[in-house]
PDB file of C-alpha atoms in Angstrom:
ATOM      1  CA  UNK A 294      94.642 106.144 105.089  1.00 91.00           C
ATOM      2  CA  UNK A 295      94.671 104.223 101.852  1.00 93.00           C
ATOM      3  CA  UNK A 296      94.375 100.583 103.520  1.00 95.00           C
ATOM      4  CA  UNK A 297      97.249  99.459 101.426  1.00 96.00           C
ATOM      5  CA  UNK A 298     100.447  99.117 104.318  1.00 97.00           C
ATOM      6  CA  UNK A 299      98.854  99.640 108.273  1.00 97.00           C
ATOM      7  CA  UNK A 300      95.586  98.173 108.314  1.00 97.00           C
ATOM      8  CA  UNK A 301      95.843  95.568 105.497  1.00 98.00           C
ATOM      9  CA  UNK A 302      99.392  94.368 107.751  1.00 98.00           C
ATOM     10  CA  UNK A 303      97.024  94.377 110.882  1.00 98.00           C
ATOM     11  CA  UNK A 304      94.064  92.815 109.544  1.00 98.00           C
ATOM     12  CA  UNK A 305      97.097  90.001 107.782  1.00 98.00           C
ATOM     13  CA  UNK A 306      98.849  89.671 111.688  1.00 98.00           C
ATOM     14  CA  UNK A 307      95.511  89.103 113.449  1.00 98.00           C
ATOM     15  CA  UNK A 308      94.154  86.482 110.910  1.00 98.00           C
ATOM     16  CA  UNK A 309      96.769  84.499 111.497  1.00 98.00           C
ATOM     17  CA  UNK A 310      97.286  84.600 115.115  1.00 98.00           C
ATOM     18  CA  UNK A 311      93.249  83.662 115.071  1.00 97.00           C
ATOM     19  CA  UNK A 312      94.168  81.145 113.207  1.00 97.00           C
ATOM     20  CA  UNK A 313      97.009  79.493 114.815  1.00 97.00           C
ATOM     21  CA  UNK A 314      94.839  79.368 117.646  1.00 95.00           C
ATOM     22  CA  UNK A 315      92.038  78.095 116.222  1.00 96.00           C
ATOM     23  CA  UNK A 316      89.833  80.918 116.544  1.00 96.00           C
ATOM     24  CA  UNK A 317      89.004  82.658 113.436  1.00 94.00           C
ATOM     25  CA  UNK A 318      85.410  81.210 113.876  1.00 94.00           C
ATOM     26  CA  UNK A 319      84.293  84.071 116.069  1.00 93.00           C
ATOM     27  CA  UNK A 320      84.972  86.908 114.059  1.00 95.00           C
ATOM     28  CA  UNK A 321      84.750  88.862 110.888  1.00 96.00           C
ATOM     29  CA  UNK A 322      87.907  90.889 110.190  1.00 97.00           C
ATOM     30  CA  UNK A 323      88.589  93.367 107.281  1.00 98.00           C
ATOM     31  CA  UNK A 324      90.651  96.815 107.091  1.00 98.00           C
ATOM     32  CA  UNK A 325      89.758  99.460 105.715  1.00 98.00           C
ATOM     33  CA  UNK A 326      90.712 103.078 104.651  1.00 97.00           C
ATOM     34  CA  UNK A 327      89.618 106.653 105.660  1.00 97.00           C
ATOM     35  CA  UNK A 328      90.561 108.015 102.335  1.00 95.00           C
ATOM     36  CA  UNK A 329      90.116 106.371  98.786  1.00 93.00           C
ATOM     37  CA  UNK A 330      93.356 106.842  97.255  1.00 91.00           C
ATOM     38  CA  UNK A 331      93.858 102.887  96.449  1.00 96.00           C
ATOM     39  CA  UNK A 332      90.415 101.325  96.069  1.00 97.00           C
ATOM     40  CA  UNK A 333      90.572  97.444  94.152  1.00 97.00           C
ATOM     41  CA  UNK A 334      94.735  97.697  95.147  1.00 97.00           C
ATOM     42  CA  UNK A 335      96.780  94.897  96.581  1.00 98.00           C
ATOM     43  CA  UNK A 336      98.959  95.886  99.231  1.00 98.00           C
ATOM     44  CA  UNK A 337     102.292  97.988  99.229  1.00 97.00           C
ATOM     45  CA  UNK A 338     104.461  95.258  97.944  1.00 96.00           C
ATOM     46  CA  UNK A 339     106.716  96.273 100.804  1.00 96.00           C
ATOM     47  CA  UNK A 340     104.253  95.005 103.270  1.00 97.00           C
ATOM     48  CA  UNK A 341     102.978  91.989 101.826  1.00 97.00           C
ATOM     49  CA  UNK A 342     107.402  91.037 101.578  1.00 97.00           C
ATOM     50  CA  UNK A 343     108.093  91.732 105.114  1.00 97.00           C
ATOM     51  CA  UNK A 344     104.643  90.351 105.894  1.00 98.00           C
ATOM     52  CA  UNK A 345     105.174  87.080 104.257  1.00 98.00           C
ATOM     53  CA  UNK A 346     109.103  86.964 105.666  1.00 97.00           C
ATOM     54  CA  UNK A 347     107.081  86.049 108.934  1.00 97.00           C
ATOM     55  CA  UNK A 348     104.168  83.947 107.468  1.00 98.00           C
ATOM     56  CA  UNK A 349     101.405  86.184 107.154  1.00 98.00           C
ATOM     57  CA  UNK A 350      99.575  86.517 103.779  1.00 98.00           C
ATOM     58  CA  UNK A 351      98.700  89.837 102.485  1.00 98.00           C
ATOM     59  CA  UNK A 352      98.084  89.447  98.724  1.00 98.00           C
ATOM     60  CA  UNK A 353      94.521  88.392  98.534  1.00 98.00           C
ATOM     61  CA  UNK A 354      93.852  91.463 100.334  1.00 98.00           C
ATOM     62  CA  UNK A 355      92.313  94.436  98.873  1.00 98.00           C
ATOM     63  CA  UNK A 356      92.086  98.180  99.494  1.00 98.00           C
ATOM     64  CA  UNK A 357      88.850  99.657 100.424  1.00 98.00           C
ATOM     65  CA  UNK A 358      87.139 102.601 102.136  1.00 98.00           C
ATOM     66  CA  UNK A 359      85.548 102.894 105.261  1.00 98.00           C
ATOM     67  CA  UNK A 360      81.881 103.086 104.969  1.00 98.00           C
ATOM     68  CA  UNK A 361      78.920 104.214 107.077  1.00 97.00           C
ATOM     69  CA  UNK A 362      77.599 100.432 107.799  1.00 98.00           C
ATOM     70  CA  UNK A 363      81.185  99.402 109.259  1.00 98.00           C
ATOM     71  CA  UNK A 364      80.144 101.118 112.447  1.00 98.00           C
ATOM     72  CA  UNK A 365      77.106  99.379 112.927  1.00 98.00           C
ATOM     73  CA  UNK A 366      78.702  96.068 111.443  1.00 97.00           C
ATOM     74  CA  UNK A 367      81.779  95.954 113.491  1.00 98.00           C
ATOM     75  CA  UNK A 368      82.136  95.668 117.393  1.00 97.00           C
ATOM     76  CA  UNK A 369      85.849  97.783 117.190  1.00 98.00           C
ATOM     77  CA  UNK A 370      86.758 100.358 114.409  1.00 98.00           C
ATOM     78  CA  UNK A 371      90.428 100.667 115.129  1.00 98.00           C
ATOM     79  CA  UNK A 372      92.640 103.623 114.093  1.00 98.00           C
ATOM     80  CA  UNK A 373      96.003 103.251 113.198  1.00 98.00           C
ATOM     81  CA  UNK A 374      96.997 107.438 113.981  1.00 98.00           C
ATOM     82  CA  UNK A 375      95.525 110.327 115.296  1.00 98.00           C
ATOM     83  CA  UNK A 376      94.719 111.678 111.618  1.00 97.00           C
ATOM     84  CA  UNK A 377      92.876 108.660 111.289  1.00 98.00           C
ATOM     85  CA  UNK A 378      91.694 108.269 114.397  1.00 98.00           C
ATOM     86  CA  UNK A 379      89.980 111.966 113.891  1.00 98.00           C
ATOM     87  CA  UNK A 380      88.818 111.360 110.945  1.00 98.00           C
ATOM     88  CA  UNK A 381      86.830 108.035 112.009  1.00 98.00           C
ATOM     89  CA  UNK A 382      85.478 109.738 114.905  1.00 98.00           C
ATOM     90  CA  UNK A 383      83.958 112.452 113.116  1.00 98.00           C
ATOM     91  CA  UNK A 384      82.224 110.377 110.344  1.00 98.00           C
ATOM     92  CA  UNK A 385      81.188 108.125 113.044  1.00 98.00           C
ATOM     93  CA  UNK A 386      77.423 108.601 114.605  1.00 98.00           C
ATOM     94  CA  UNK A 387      76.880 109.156 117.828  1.00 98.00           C
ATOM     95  CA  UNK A 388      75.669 105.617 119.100  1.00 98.00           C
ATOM     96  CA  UNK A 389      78.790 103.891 117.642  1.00 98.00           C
ATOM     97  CA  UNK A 390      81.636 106.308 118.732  1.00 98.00           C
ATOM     98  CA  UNK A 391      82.660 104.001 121.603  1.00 98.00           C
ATOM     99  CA  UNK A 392      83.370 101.458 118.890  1.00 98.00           C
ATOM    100  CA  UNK A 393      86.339 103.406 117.793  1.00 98.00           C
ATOM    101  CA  UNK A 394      89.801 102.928 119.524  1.00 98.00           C
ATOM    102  CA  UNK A 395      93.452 102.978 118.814  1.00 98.00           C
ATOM    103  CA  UNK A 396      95.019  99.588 117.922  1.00 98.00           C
ATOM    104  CA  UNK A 397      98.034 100.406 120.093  1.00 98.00           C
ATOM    105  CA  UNK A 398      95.836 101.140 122.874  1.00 98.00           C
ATOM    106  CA  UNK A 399      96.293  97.443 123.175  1.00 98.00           C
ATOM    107  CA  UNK A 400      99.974  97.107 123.486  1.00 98.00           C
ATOM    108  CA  UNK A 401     100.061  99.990 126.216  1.00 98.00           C
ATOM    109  CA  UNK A 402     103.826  98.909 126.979  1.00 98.00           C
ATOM    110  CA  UNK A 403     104.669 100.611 123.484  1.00 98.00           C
ATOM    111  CA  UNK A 404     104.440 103.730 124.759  1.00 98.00           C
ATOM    112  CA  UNK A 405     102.796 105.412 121.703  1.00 98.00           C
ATOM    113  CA  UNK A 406      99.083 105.061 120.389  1.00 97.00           C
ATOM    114  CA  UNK A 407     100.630 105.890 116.768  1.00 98.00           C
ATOM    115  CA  UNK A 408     101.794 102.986 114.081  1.00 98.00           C
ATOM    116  CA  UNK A 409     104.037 105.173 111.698  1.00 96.00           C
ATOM    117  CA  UNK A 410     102.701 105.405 108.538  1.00 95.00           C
ATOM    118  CA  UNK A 411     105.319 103.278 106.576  1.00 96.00           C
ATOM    119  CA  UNK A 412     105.131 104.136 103.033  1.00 91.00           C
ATOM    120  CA  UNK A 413     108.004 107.064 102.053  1.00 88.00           C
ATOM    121  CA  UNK A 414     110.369 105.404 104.577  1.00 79.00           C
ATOM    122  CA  UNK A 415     112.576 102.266 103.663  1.00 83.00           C
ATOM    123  CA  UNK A 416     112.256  98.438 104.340  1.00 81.00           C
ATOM    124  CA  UNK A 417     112.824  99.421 108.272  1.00 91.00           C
ATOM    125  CA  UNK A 418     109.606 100.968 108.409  1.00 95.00           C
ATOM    126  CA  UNK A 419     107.665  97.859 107.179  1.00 97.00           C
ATOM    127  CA  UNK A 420     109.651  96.062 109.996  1.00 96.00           C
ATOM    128  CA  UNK A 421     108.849  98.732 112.582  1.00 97.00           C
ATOM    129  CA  UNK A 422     104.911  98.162 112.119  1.00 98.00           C
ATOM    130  CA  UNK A 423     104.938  94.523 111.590  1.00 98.00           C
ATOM    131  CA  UNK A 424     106.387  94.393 115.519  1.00 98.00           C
ATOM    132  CA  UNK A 425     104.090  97.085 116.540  1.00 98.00           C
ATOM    133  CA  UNK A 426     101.067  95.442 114.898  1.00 98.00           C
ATOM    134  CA  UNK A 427     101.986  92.202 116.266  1.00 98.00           C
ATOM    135  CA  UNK A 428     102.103  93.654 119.908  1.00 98.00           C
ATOM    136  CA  UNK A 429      98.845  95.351 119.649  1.00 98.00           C
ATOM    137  CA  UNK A 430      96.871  92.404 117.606  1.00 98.00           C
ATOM    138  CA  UNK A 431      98.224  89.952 120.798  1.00 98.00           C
ATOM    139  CA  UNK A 432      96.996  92.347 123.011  1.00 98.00           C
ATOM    140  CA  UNK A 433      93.696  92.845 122.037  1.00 98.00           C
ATOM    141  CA  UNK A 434      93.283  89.567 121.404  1.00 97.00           C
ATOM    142  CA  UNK A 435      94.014  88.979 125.031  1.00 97.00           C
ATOM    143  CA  UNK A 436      91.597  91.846 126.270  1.00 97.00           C
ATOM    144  CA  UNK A 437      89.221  90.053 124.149  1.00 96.00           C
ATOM    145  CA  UNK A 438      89.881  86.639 126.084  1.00 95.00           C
ATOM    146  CA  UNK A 439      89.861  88.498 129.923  1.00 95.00           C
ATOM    147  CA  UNK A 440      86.717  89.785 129.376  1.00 92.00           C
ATOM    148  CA  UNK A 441      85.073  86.660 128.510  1.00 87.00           C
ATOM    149  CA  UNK A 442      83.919  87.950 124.542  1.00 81.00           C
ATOM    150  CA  UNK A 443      85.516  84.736 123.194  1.00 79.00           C
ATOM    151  CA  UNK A 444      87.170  81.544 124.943  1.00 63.00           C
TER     152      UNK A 444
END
């Protein structure tokens, strides 16, 4: 929603996988927001600590807003909830709307296609979506590898 726990954490856990495998050449990553609550923030200090507690950097990260050209600009636009999810869909046009997915769609074995929204809960929560978001970033990296879009 405000691109300042989920999506920054995501975008954080898939940079570094890239780069631990020497990949981050083939794409262009960035999270983003459906609602522009934080604009110019850091991320919840909460997720950038758990975050870093397993070696992913968060701070140079800031919050932003989805925007019209991200569709066109991006080959996945990928929803952390169904709120979001909705909302993305609806701003989305027509020729792009296959572009928009759930990230846990890629970690089918979680059993949910929701990533709690962490940010009234406790320290647990941060936890909870770092292992989620992990799952799902391997994942779709992996889909990404199967069907031949990167080697």
């Amino acid at each position: 929603m405000g691109n300042i726990c989920r999506s920054p954490t995501a975008e954080g856990v898939f940079a570094k996988l890239l780069k631990d495998q020497d990949l981050e050449h083939y794409f262009a990553i960035d999270s983003a927001g459906t609602h522009a609550h934080h604009i110019g923030e850091a991320p919840d200090l909460r997720a950038q600590k758990a975050a870093s507690d397993r070696g992913v950097e968060l701070s140079h990260l800031r919050a932003r807003k989805v925007i019209m050209g991200d569709f066109e600009d991006f080959d996945y636009v990928l929803a952390m909830d169904d709120e979001n999810y909705a909302i993305l869909i609806d701003a989305c046009p027509e020729q792009y709307k296959d572009k928009v997915r759930y990230f846990l769609d890629y970690a089918p074995h979680l059993g949910t296609r929701e990533v709690p929204d962490p940010y009234f809960g406790g320290q647990y929560g941060f936890e909870r979506v770092l292992d989620m978001v992990e799952e799902a970033a391997s994942g779709f990296l992996s889909t990404l590898q199967k069907s031949g879009s990167i080697k």
